[in-house]
Structures are given as C-alpha cells and as structure tokens.
C-alpha cells in the first residue's frame, strides 16, 4: 500500500521589492513571530494534480508558516498509465491578508514525499513562486532516479540577502505552482510514480514566512 506523500523540494521567497540590507541587519529586523490578524484564503486552485476539493491550506498558530495538504496528486508512467498521467500540476492563488504596517517573504519550503521508481525511471518535482503583478519568479527543480522506493524530504532555504518582500500597503495575491513528472523505466510494463498525496491527510507541504515591519 502506498504511504502518505507530499513531495520534494522547492522553496521560495518572493515579491515586489527586495530589501537591500546585509544578512546581519535583516536578521535584527525580523519579528519573532507573525503579527495577529493574518489570514489566508484560496482565491483559485487549478490543475490536474489538485481537482476541486483535494487541496487544503491552513495557517499555523504563530503565523510564521502555512501548509498545503493534497489528497490526489500523483504522476506515474509505465504499465497501463496514459501519456497524460506522466505530468501533473497544481496552481494555488492565495489571498494573504496582512495587517497594515507589516510585510512578509516566503523564506523556505519543506516538501516531504514518497516515490516508487523502477530501474531506469526518473521523476521530477518542480515549483515556482511569485506575487501577483510581479514579473520575477522563483523556480526550483528536484530530480529522483530509479531504482528508488521510499519516503524522502528536502528543504530549500533562501538566503536572507535574497529574500523578496511583499509590497507594503498593497494587496497582492501569492501564487504557488507545482508540478510532478514521471518517466518510464527500463521495463515499460512496470509502473513508476512520484506523488504529493496522502491516504491519511497527515502529510503536508510547509511554506515558512519571514516577517518585518514596513519602513
């Protein structure tokens, strides 16, 4: 039976105005936790990997991270798989309501996953992040090669000096795009898969915030 999943690695930090400060100075400005009153709403969610009702977003108690949980996100190849099964994607457009006077950046992302890859098979997990109206996009790719059959986890961390902050005083939706790809192995009759998926709903992808006051 396939274990719960959620997939490998991609992280982030984005937005309209990058802060030009040294890492030491930036660290001094960071808040120990997010301000009260932060909320997240899903504006839209689209993609073959996240049909309606199969992805959920929640903010943690200290407002310094949010999680995305998937229930039907898997890419597979081989056996009786269709060509379209080899690539799945999901785009989540979120309204992050931030109290006046504060700004945030997404500083790291944790992905936990499970993959079952036959000899010669390959799989990839891709992610990109951007704020509405901002042409800059952070993109990350992580690859796996068969034979491979186990849980895995990775964390991508953005250097303090590279954080990109949400524009102060403006409402800009935050977009997360993820994609899973699977390629057939040496024996095309055998199925290989990679997934952000959970049979018990307990596997989550976590996006960590950094917070500071607007200047």
Coordinates of N, CA and C in Angstrom, one line a residue, residues 18-203:
X18 N 12.8 43.9 -3.2 CA 13.8 43.2 -2.5 C 14.4 44.3 -1.5
X19 N 14.8 43.8 -0.3 CA 15.3 44.7 0.7 C 16.8 44.7 0.6
X20 N 17.4 45.8 0.4 CA 18.9 45.9 0.2 C 19.5 46.1 1.6
X21 N 19.8 45.0 2.3 CA 20.4 45.1 3.6 C 21.3 43.9 3.7
X22 N 22.2 44.0 4.7 CA 23.1 42.8 4.9 C 22.3 41.8 5.7
X23 N 22.8 40.5 5.6 CA 22.1 39.5 6.4 C 22.0 39.8 7.9
X24 N 23.0 40.3 8.4 CA 23.0 40.6 9.9 C 22.0 41.7 10.2
X25 N 21.9 42.7 9.3 CA 21.0 43.8 9.6 C 19.5 43.3 9.4
X26 N 19.3 42.5 8.4 CA 18.0 41.9 8.2 C 17.5 41.1 9.3
X27 N 18.4 40.2 9.8 CA 18.1 39.4 10.9 C 17.6 40.1 12.1
X28 N 18.2 41.3 12.4 CA 17.8 42.1 13.5 C 16.4 42.7 13.4
X29 N 16.0 42.9 12.1 CA 14.7 43.5 11.8 C 13.6 42.4 11.9
X30 N 13.9 41.2 11.7 CA 12.9 40.2 11.7 C 12.1 40.1 13.0
X31 N 10.8 39.8 12.9 CA 10.0 39.6 14.0 C 10.1 38.1 14.5
X32 N 9.9 37.9 15.8 CA 10.0 36.6 16.3 C 8.8 35.7 15.9
X33 N 7.7 36.4 15.5 CA 6.5 35.7 15.0 C 5.7 36.6 14.2
X34 N 4.8 36.1 13.4 CA 4.0 37.0 12.6 C 3.0 37.8 13.4
X35 N 2.5 38.9 12.9 CA 1.5 39.7 13.6 C 0.2 39.0 13.7
X36 N -0.6 39.5 14.7 CA -2.0 38.9 14.8 C -2.8 39.4 13.7
X37 N -3.8 38.6 13.3 CA -4.7 39.1 12.2 C -4.4 38.6 10.8
X38 N -3.4 37.8 10.7 CA -3.0 37.2 9.4 C -4.0 36.1 9.0
X39 N -4.5 36.2 7.8 CA -5.4 35.1 7.3 C -5.0 34.7 5.9
X40 N -5.4 33.6 5.5 CA -5.1 33.1 4.1 C -6.4 32.6 3.5
X41 N -6.7 33.0 2.3 CA -7.9 32.5 1.6 C -7.4 32.0 0.2
X42 N -8.0 30.9 -0.2 CA -7.7 30.4 -1.6 C -8.6 31.2 -2.6
X43 N -7.9 31.9 -3.5 CA -8.7 32.6 -4.5 C -9.1 31.7 -5.6
X44 N -8.1 30.9 -6.1 CA -8.3 29.9 -7.1 C -7.4 28.8 -6.9
X45 N -7.8 27.6 -7.4 CA -6.9 26.5 -7.4 C -7.2 25.6 -8.6
X46 N -6.2 25.4 -9.4 CA -6.4 24.7 -10.7 C -5.3 23.8 -11.0
X47 N -5.6 22.7 -11.7 CA -4.6 21.8 -12.2 C -5.0 20.4 -12.1
X48 N -4.4 19.5 -12.9 CA -4.7 18.1 -13.0 C -4.3 17.4 -11.7
X49 N -3.4 18.0 -10.9 CA -3.0 17.3 -9.7 C -3.8 17.8 -8.5
X50 N -4.7 18.7 -8.6 CA -5.4 19.2 -7.5 C -6.9 19.5 -7.9
X51 N -7.6 18.5 -8.3 CA -9.0 18.7 -8.6 C -9.8 19.4 -7.4
X52 N -10.9 20.0 -7.7 CA -11.6 20.7 -6.7 C -11.9 19.8 -5.5
X53 N -11.6 20.3 -4.3 CA -11.8 19.6 -3.0 C -10.7 18.7 -2.6
X54 N -9.5 18.7 -3.3 CA -8.5 17.8 -3.0 C -7.2 18.5 -2.4
X55 N -7.3 19.8 -2.2 CA -6.1 20.5 -1.6 C -6.7 21.5 -0.6
X56 N -5.9 21.6 0.5 CA -6.4 22.5 1.6 C -5.2 23.3 2.1
X57 N -5.4 24.5 2.6 CA -4.4 25.4 3.1 C -4.8 25.8 4.5
X58 N -3.8 25.9 5.4 CA -4.0 26.3 6.7 C -2.8 27.1 7.2
X59 N -3.1 28.1 8.1 CA -2.1 28.9 8.7 C -1.8 28.4 10.1
X60 N -0.5 28.3 10.5 CA -0.2 27.8 11.8 C -0.5 28.8 12.9
X61 N -0.4 28.4 14.1 CA -0.8 29.2 15.3 C 0.1 30.5 15.5
X62 N 1.3 30.4 15.0 CA 2.2 31.6 15.2 C 2.3 32.4 14.0
X63 N 1.6 32.1 13.0 CA 1.5 32.9 11.7 C 2.9 33.0 11.0
X64 N 3.7 32.0 11.2 CA 5.0 32.1 10.6 C 5.2 30.9 9.6
X65 N 4.1 30.2 9.3 CA 4.1 29.2 8.3 C 2.7 28.8 7.8
X66 N 2.6 28.3 6.6 CA 1.3 27.8 6.2 C 1.5 26.4 5.6
X67 N 0.5 25.6 5.5 CA 0.7 24.3 5.0 C -0.3 24.0 3.9
X68 N 0.1 23.2 2.9 CA -0.8 22.8 1.9 C -0.9 21.3 1.9
X69 N -2.0 20.7 2.0 CA -2.2 19.3 2.0 C -3.0 18.8 0.7
X70 N -2.4 17.8 0.1 CA -3.0 17.3 -1.1 C -3.6 15.8 -0.9
X71 N -4.6 15.5 -1.6 CA -5.1 14.1 -1.5 C -5.1 13.3 -2.8
X72 N -4.9 14.0 -3.9 CA -4.9 13.3 -5.2 C -3.9 13.9 -6.1
X73 N -2.6 13.9 -5.7 CA -1.6 14.5 -6.5 C -0.5 13.5 -6.8
X74 N -0.5 12.9 -8.0 CA 0.4 11.8 -8.3 C 0.7 11.8 -9.8
X75 N 1.9 11.6 -10.2 CA 2.3 11.4 -11.6 C 2.9 10.0 -11.7
X76 N 2.6 9.3 -12.8 CA 3.0 8.0 -13.0 C 3.3 7.7 -14.4
X77 N 4.1 6.7 -14.7 CA 4.4 6.2 -16.0 C 4.7 4.7 -16.0
X78 N 4.4 4.1 -17.2 CA 4.6 2.7 -17.3 C 3.4 1.9 -17.1
X79 N 3.4 0.6 -17.4 CA 2.2 -0.2 -17.2 C 1.1 0.3 -18.1
X80 N -0.1 0.5 -17.6 CA -1.3 0.9 -18.3 C -1.5 2.4 -18.2
X81 N -0.5 3.1 -17.7 CA -0.6 4.6 -17.5 C -0.8 5.3 -18.8
X82 N -1.6 6.3 -18.8 CA -1.8 7.2 -20.0 C -0.6 8.2 -20.1
X83 N -0.4 8.6 -21.4 CA 0.7 9.6 -21.5 C 0.5 10.9 -20.6
X84 N -0.8 11.3 -20.4 CA -1.1 12.4 -19.6 C -0.9 12.2 -18.1
X85 N -0.8 10.9 -17.7 CA -0.5 10.6 -16.3 C 0.9 11.0 -15.9
X86 N 1.8 11.2 -16.8 CA 3.2 11.4 -16.5 C 3.5 12.8 -16.1
X87 N 2.6 13.7 -16.2 CA 2.8 15.1 -15.8 C 1.5 15.6 -15.1
X88 N 1.6 16.0 -13.9 CA 0.5 16.6 -13.1 C 1.0 18.0 -12.6
X89 N 0.1 18.9 -12.4 CA 0.4 20.2 -11.9 C -0.7 20.8 -11.0
X90 N -0.3 21.8 -10.3 CA -1.3 22.5 -9.4 C -0.9 23.9 -9.2
X91 N -1.8 24.8 -9.5 CA -1.5 26.3 -9.2 C -2.5 26.7 -8.1
X92 N -2.0 27.3 -7.1 CA -2.8 27.8 -6.0 C -2.6 29.3 -5.9
X93 N -3.6 30.1 -6.0 CA -3.6 31.5 -5.9 C -4.2 31.9 -4.6
X94 N -3.4 32.5 -3.7 CA -3.9 32.8 -2.3 C -3.9 34.3 -2.0
X95 N -4.9 34.6 -1.3 CA -5.0 36.0 -0.7 C -4.5 35.9 0.7
X96 N -3.3 36.5 0.9 CA -2.7 36.6 2.2 C -3.0 38.0 2.8
X97 N -3.9 38.0 3.8 CA -4.3 39.3 4.4 C -3.3 39.6 5.5
X98 N -2.6 40.7 5.3 CA -1.5 41.1 6.3 C -1.9 42.4 6.9
X99 N -1.8 42.5 8.3 CA -2.2 43.7 9.0 C -1.3 44.9 8.4
X100 N -1.9 46.1 8.5 CA -1.2 47.3 8.0 C 0.1 47.5 8.8
X101 N 1.2 47.8 8.0 CA 2.4 48.1 8.7 C 3.4 46.9 8.7
X102 N 3.0 45.8 8.1 CA 3.8 44.6 8.1 C 4.0 44.1 6.7
X103 N 5.1 43.4 6.5 CA 5.4 42.8 5.2 C 6.0 41.4 5.4
X104 N 5.9 40.5 4.4 CA 6.4 39.2 4.6 C 7.1 38.7 3.4
X105 N 8.0 37.7 3.5 CA 8.6 36.9 2.4 C 8.5 35.5 2.8
X106 N 8.4 34.6 1.8 CA 8.5 33.2 2.0 C 9.9 32.8 2.0
X107 N 10.4 32.3 3.1 CA 11.9 32.2 3.3 C 12.4 30.7 3.1
X108 N 11.5 29.8 3.2 CA 11.9 28.4 3.0 C 10.6 27.5 2.8
X109 N 10.9 26.4 2.2 CA 9.8 25.4 1.9 C 10.2 24.0 2.2
X110 N 9.4 23.3 2.9 CA 9.6 21.9 3.2 C 8.7 21.0 2.4
X111 N 9.2 20.0 1.7 CA 8.4 19.1 1.0 C 8.8 17.7 1.5
X112 N 7.8 16.9 1.8 CA 8.0 15.5 2.2 C 7.3 14.6 1.2
X113 N 7.9 13.5 0.8 CA 7.3 12.8 -0.3 C 7.6 11.3 -0.2
X114 N 7.0 10.6 -1.1 CA 7.2 9.2 -1.4 C 7.3 8.9 -2.9
X115 N 8.2 8.1 -3.3 CA 8.3 7.8 -4.7 C 8.6 6.3 -4.8
X116 N 8.1 5.7 -5.9 CA 8.4 4.3 -6.3 C 8.8 4.3 -7.7
X117 N 10.1 4.2 -8.0 CA 10.7 4.3 -9.3 C 11.4 3.0 -9.7
X118 N 11.1 2.5 -10.8 CA 11.7 1.3 -11.3 C 13.1 1.6 -11.9
X119 N 13.9 0.6 -12.1 CA 15.2 0.8 -12.7 C 15.1 1.6 -14.0
X120 N 15.9 2.6 -14.2 CA 15.9 3.4 -15.4 C 14.8 4.5 -15.4
X121 N 13.9 4.5 -14.4 CA 12.9 5.6 -14.4 C 13.4 6.8 -13.7
X122 N 12.8 7.9 -14.1 CA 13.2 9.2 -13.5 C 11.9 10.0 -13.1
X123 N 12.1 10.8 -12.1 CA 10.9 11.7 -11.7 C 11.5 13.0 -11.3
X124 N 10.6 14.1 -11.4 CA 11.0 15.4 -11.0 C 9.8 16.1 -10.3
X125 N 10.2 17.0 -9.4 CA 9.2 17.9 -8.7 C 9.7 19.3 -9.0
X126 N 8.8 20.1 -9.5 CA 9.2 21.5 -9.8 C 8.2 22.4 -9.1
X127 N 8.7 23.6 -8.8 CA 7.9 24.6 -8.1 C 8.3 26.0 -8.5
X128 N 7.4 26.9 -8.6 CA 7.7 28.3 -8.8 C 6.8 29.2 -7.9
X129 N 7.2 30.4 -7.6 CA 6.5 31.2 -6.7 C 6.6 32.7 -7.2
X130 N 5.5 33.4 -7.1 CA 5.5 34.8 -7.4 C 4.3 35.5 -6.8
X131 N 4.5 36.8 -6.7 CA 3.4 37.7 -6.3 C 2.6 38.2 -7.5
X132 N 1.4 38.4 -7.4 CA 0.6 38.9 -8.5 C 1.1 40.3 -8.9
X133 N 1.3 40.4 -10.2 CA 1.8 41.7 -10.8 C 3.3 41.8 -10.8
X134 N 4.0 40.8 -10.3 CA 5.5 40.8 -10.3 C 6.0 39.9 -11.3
X135 N 6.8 40.4 -12.2 CA 7.4 39.5 -13.3 C 8.4 38.5 -12.8
X136 N 9.0 38.8 -11.6 CA 10.0 37.9 -11.1 C 9.4 36.6 -10.6
X137 N 10.0 35.5 -10.9 CA 9.5 34.2 -10.4 C 10.7 33.4 -9.9
X138 N 10.5 32.8 -8.7 CA 11.5 31.8 -8.2 C 11.1 30.4 -8.7
X139 N 12.1 29.7 -9.2 CA 11.8 28.4 -9.7 C 12.9 27.4 -9.1
X140 N 12.4 26.2 -8.8 CA 13.2 25.2 -8.3 C 12.8 23.8 -8.9
X141 N 13.8 23.0 -9.0 CA 13.6 21.6 -9.6 C 14.4 20.6 -8.8
X142 N 13.8 19.5 -8.5 CA 14.5 18.4 -7.8 C 14.2 17.1 -8.5
X143 N 15.2 16.3 -8.7 CA 15.1 15.1 -9.5 C 15.4 13.8 -8.7
X144 N 14.7 12.7 -9.1 CA 15.0 11.4 -8.5 C 15.2 10.4 -9.6
X145 N 16.0 9.4 -9.3 CA 16.3 8.4 -10.3 C 16.1 7.0 -9.7
X146 N 15.5 6.1 -10.5 CA 15.3 4.8 -10.1 C 16.6 3.9 -10.2
X147 N 16.6 2.8 -9.5 CA 15.6 2.3 -8.6 C 15.5 3.1 -7.3
X148 N 14.3 3.4 -6.9 CA 14.0 4.3 -5.7 C 12.6 3.9 -5.2
X149 N 12.6 3.6 -3.9 CA 11.3 3.3 -3.3 C 11.3 3.6 -1.8
X150 N 11.0 4.8 -1.4 CA 11.0 5.2 0.0 C 10.5 6.7 0.1
X151 N 10.2 7.0 1.4 CA 9.9 8.4 1.7 C 11.1 9.3 1.6
X152 N 10.9 10.6 1.3 CA 12.0 11.5 1.3 C 11.5 12.9 1.6
X153 N 12.5 13.7 2.0 CA 12.2 15.1 2.4 C 13.3 16.0 2.1
X154 N 13.0 17.2 1.6 CA 14.1 18.2 1.4 C 13.6 19.5 1.8
X155 N 14.5 20.4 2.1 CA 14.2 21.8 2.5 C 15.0 22.8 1.7
X156 N 14.4 23.7 1.0 CA 15.1 24.8 0.3 C 15.0 26.0 1.1
X157 N 16.1 26.7 1.3 CA 16.2 27.9 2.2 C 16.8 29.0 1.3
X158 N 16.1 30.2 1.3 CA 16.6 31.3 0.6 C 17.4 32.2 1.5
X159 N 18.6 32.6 1.1 CA 19.5 33.4 1.9 C 18.8 34.7 2.3
X160 N 19.1 35.2 3.5 CA 18.5 36.4 4.0 C 18.6 37.5 3.0
X161 N 19.8 37.6 2.4 CA 20.1 38.7 1.5 C 19.3 38.6 0.2
X162 N 18.7 37.5 -0.1 CA 17.9 37.2 -1.3 C 16.4 37.3 -1.1
X163 N 16.0 37.5 0.1 CA 14.5 37.5 0.3 C 13.9 38.6 -0.5
X164 N 12.7 38.4 -1.0 CA 11.9 39.4 -1.7 C 10.6 39.5 -0.9
X165 N 10.3 40.8 -0.6 CA 9.2 41.1 0.3 C 7.9 41.5 -0.4
X166 N 6.8 41.2 0.2 CA 5.5 41.7 -0.3 C 5.5 43.2 -0.2
X167 N 4.9 43.9 -1.2 CA 4.8 45.4 -1.2 C 4.0 45.9 0.0
X168 N 4.5 46.8 0.7 CA 3.8 47.4 1.9 C 2.6 48.1 1.4
X169 N 1.5 48.0 2.1 CA 0.3 48.7 1.9 C -0.5 48.3 0.6
X170 N -0.1 47.2 0.0 CA -0.8 46.7 -1.2 C -1.2 45.2 -1.0
X171 N -2.4 44.9 -1.6 CA -2.9 43.5 -1.5 C -2.4 42.8 -2.8
X172 N -1.5 41.9 -2.7 CA -1.0 41.2 -3.9 C -1.2 39.7 -3.6
X173 N -1.9 39.0 -4.4 CA -2.1 37.5 -4.2 C -0.7 36.8 -4.4
X174 N -0.6 35.7 -3.7 CA 0.6 34.9 -3.7 C 0.3 33.6 -4.5
X175 N 1.1 33.3 -5.5 CA 0.9 32.2 -6.3 C 2.0 31.1 -6.1
X176 N 1.5 29.9 -5.9 CA 2.4 28.7 -5.8 C 2.1 27.7 -7.0
X177 N 3.0 27.5 -7.8 CA 2.8 26.5 -8.9 C 3.7 25.3 -8.7
X178 N 3.2 24.1 -8.6 CA 4.0 22.9 -8.5 C 3.7 22.0 -9.6
X179 N 4.6 21.1 -9.9 CA 4.5 20.1 -11.0 C 5.2 18.8 -10.7
X180 N 4.6 17.7 -11.0 CA 5.3 16.4 -10.8 C 5.4 15.8 -12.2
X181 N 6.5 15.1 -12.5 CA 6.8 14.4 -13.7 C 7.4 13.1 -13.5
X182 N 6.9 12.1 -14.2 CA 7.4 10.7 -14.1 C 7.7 10.2 -15.5
X183 N 8.8 9.5 -15.6 CA 9.2 8.9 -16.9 C 9.4 7.4 -16.7
X184 N 9.0 6.7 -17.7 CA 9.1 5.2 -17.7 C 10.5 4.7 -17.5
X185 N 10.6 3.5 -16.9 CA 11.9 2.9 -16.6 C 12.3 2.0 -17.7
X186 N 13.3 1.1 -17.5 CA 13.8 0.2 -18.5 C 12.7 -0.8 -18.9
X187 N 11.9 -1.3 -18.0 CA 10.8 -2.2 -18.3 C 9.5 -1.4 -18.3
X188 N 9.0 -1.1 -19.5 CA 7.9 -0.2 -19.6 C 6.6 -0.8 -19.1
X189 N 6.6 -2.1 -18.8 CA 5.4 -2.8 -18.2 C 5.2 -2.5 -16.7
X190 N 6.3 -1.9 -16.1 CA 6.2 -1.7 -14.7 C 5.9 -0.2 -14.4
X191 N 5.1 0.1 -13.4 CA 4.7 1.5 -13.1 C 5.7 2.1 -12.1
X192 N 6.0 3.4 -12.4 CA 6.8 4.2 -11.5 C 6.0 5.4 -11.2
X193 N 6.1 5.9 -10.0 CA 5.3 7.1 -9.6 C 6.0 8.0 -8.6
X194 N 5.6 9.3 -8.6 CA 6.0 10.2 -7.6 C 4.8 11.0 -7.3
X195 N 4.6 11.4 -6.0 CA 3.4 12.0 -5.6 C 3.5 13.0 -4.4
X196 N 2.6 13.9 -4.4 CA 2.2 14.7 -3.3 C 0.8 14.3 -2.9
X197 N 0.7 13.3 -2.1 CA -0.5 12.6 -1.9 C -0.5 11.9 -0.5
X198 N -1.6 11.8 0.1 CA -1.7 11.1 1.4 C -2.9 10.4 1.6
X199 N -2.8 9.1 2.1 CA -4.0 8.3 2.3 C -4.7 8.7 3.7
X200 N -3.9 9.4 4.5 CA -4.5 9.8 5.8 C -4.6 11.3 6.0
X201 N -4.1 12.1 5.1 CA -4.2 13.5 5.1 C -3.2 14.1 6.1
X202 N -2.2 13.4 6.5 CA -1.3 13.9 7.5 C 0.0 14.5 6.9
X203 N 0.2 14.3 5.6 CA 1.4 14.8 5.0 C 1.2 16.2 4.4

